[in-house]
Amino acid sequence: TMKEAMKEVVGQRRFWRLAAVTLIFCGVRMTFRHLDATFPKYFTRTFGPQAPFELILCINPIVTMVATPLVTSWLMRKKVPYDQALLVGAFVSGASVFCLAAWESFSGAIAFVLTLSIGEAI
């Protein structure tokens, strides 16, 4: 029956690992969505209409382009498994929004984008 099948699935360790990974990646996806959809409005409302949010947003592609080959090379030399690197990168990216929660300032915004970019590079 359906109930027995659900009970069997929920009792498996693989199910809970998949649920945890899915939860982590939902946080990462929401962070990226915040970066392009709500961050400009937040930054403008917090720091005024002349606040240069574009300069802070441009940190992301620059850091990602520079850091990705370096981080990949380092991870390969250390023989870090792909799944482990993916989870660490996703966790760093997802946790980046806490920089804005800790510091509501230009430096907090820069820390947010830098942390997000480093997580993306991992």
Short mmCIF file of C-alpha atoms in Angstrom, two decimals:
data_model
loop_
_atom_site.label_atom_id
_atom_site.label_comp_id
_atom_site.label_asym_id
_atom_site.label_seq_id
_atom_site.Cartn_x
_atom_site.Cartn_y
_atom_site.Cartn_z
CA THR A 1 0.00 0.00 0.00
CA MET A 2 0.95 3.65 -0.26
CA LYS A 3 1.39 4.01 3.50
CA GLU A 4 3.81 1.08 3.67
CA ALA A 5 5.81 2.42 0.73
CA MET A 6 6.08 5.86 2.37
CA LYS A 7 7.13 4.28 5.66
CA GLU A 8 9.84 2.30 3.89
CA VAL A 9 11.16 5.33 2.00
CA VAL A 10 11.17 7.60 5.08
CA GLY A 11 13.02 4.91 7.03
CA GLN A 12 15.95 4.88 4.60
CA ARG A 13 19.07 6.89 5.29
CA ARG A 14 19.43 7.77 1.59
CA PHE A 15 16.08 9.56 1.69
CA TRP A 16 17.22 11.83 4.53
CA ARG A 17 20.52 12.58 2.79
CA LEU A 18 18.59 13.58 -0.33
CA ALA A 19 16.23 15.71 1.76
CA ALA A 20 19.19 17.47 3.42
CA VAL A 21 20.91 18.17 0.09
CA THR A 22 17.65 19.46 -1.36
CA LEU A 23 17.18 21.76 1.61
CA ILE A 24 20.71 23.14 1.26
CA PHE A 25 20.23 23.81 -2.44
CA CYS A 26 16.91 25.55 -1.80
CA GLY A 27 18.80 27.99 0.43
CA VAL A 28 21.42 28.51 -2.27
CA ARG A 29 18.79 29.11 -4.92
CA MET A 30 17.00 31.64 -2.71
CA THR A 31 20.30 33.45 -2.12
CA PHE A 32 20.98 33.77 -5.84
CA ARG A 33 17.43 34.96 -6.38
CA HIS A 34 17.93 37.58 -3.66
CA LEU A 35 21.09 38.78 -5.39
CA ASP A 36 19.35 39.61 -8.67
CA ALA A 37 15.75 40.28 -7.62
CA THR A 38 15.56 41.87 -4.18
CA PHE A 39 19.11 43.00 -3.33
CA PRO A 40 19.02 46.09 -5.60
CA LYS A 41 15.77 47.29 -4.01
CA TYR A 42 17.03 46.50 -0.49
CA PHE A 43 20.28 48.35 -1.12
CA THR A 44 18.54 51.38 -2.63
CA ARG A 45 16.06 51.60 0.23
CA THR A 46 18.75 51.17 2.88
CA PHE A 47 21.44 53.46 1.46
CA GLY A 48 19.46 55.87 -0.73
CA PRO A 49 18.71 56.21 -4.43
CA GLN A 50 22.31 57.15 -5.28
CA ALA A 51 23.75 53.99 -3.67
CA PRO A 52 25.95 52.16 -6.18
CA PHE A 53 24.53 48.65 -5.85
CA GLU A 54 25.78 47.85 -9.37
CA LEU A 55 29.37 48.11 -8.17
CA ILE A 56 28.71 45.60 -5.43
CA LEU A 57 26.86 43.24 -7.78
CA CYS A 58 29.76 43.28 -10.26
CA ILE A 59 31.98 41.69 -7.59
CA ASN A 60 30.20 38.35 -8.15
CA PRO A 61 31.24 37.60 -11.76
CA ILE A 62 34.76 38.95 -11.24
CA VAL A 63 35.44 36.84 -8.14
CA THR A 64 33.77 33.80 -9.69
CA MET A 65 35.87 34.02 -12.87
CA VAL A 66 39.13 34.48 -10.98
CA ALA A 67 38.51 32.10 -8.08
CA THR A 68 36.94 29.13 -9.89
CA PRO A 69 40.09 27.87 -11.65
CA LEU A 70 42.18 28.47 -8.53
CA VAL A 71 39.75 26.71 -6.20
CA THR A 72 39.23 23.85 -8.65
CA SER A 73 42.97 23.33 -8.95
CA TRP A 74 43.37 23.35 -5.16
CA LEU A 75 40.45 20.92 -4.67
CA MET A 76 41.90 18.54 -7.27
CA ARG A 77 45.36 18.64 -5.66
CA LYS A 78 43.82 17.86 -2.26
CA LYS A 79 41.67 15.12 -3.88
CA VAL A 80 38.48 16.47 -2.33
CA PRO A 81 35.51 14.37 -3.51
CA TYR A 82 33.11 16.21 -5.84
CA ASP A 83 30.08 15.66 -3.66
CA GLN A 84 31.87 17.04 -0.62
CA ALA A 85 33.10 20.11 -2.52
CA LEU A 86 29.61 20.70 -3.90
CA LEU A 87 28.03 20.58 -0.45
CA VAL A 88 30.65 22.86 1.11
CA GLY A 89 30.27 25.37 -1.74
CA ALA A 90 26.49 25.27 -1.44
CA PHE A 91 26.67 25.76 2.32
CA VAL A 92 29.03 28.75 1.98
CA SER A 93 26.80 30.31 -0.69
CA GLY A 94 23.64 29.72 1.32
CA ALA A 95 25.19 31.12 4.49
CA SER A 96 26.34 34.30 2.76
CA VAL A 97 23.09 36.14 3.52
CA PHE A 98 23.99 36.15 7.20
CA CYS A 99 26.66 38.75 6.37
CA LEU A 100 23.82 41.17 5.61
CA ALA A 101 22.07 40.20 8.82
CA ALA A 102 25.22 40.82 10.86
CA TRP A 103 26.34 44.06 9.19
CA GLU A 104 23.77 46.33 7.56
CA SER A 105 26.40 48.39 5.80
CA PHE A 106 28.39 48.66 2.58
CA SER A 107 30.95 46.27 4.04
CA GLY A 108 28.19 43.81 4.96
CA ALA A 109 26.91 43.93 1.38
CA ILE A 110 30.41 43.40 0.02
CA ALA A 111 30.97 40.50 2.45
CA PHE A 112 27.65 38.99 1.31
CA VAL A 113 28.59 39.09 -2.38
CA LEU A 114 32.18 37.93 -1.73
CA THR A 115 31.02 34.97 0.39
CA LEU A 116 28.40 34.05 -2.18
CA SER A 117 30.99 34.21 -4.96
CA ILE A 118 33.52 32.10 -3.07
CA GLY A 119 30.84 29.49 -2.40
CA GLU A 120 29.95 29.53 -6.08
CA ALA A 121 33.61 29.06 -7.02
CA ILE A 122 33.87 26.02 -4.73
#
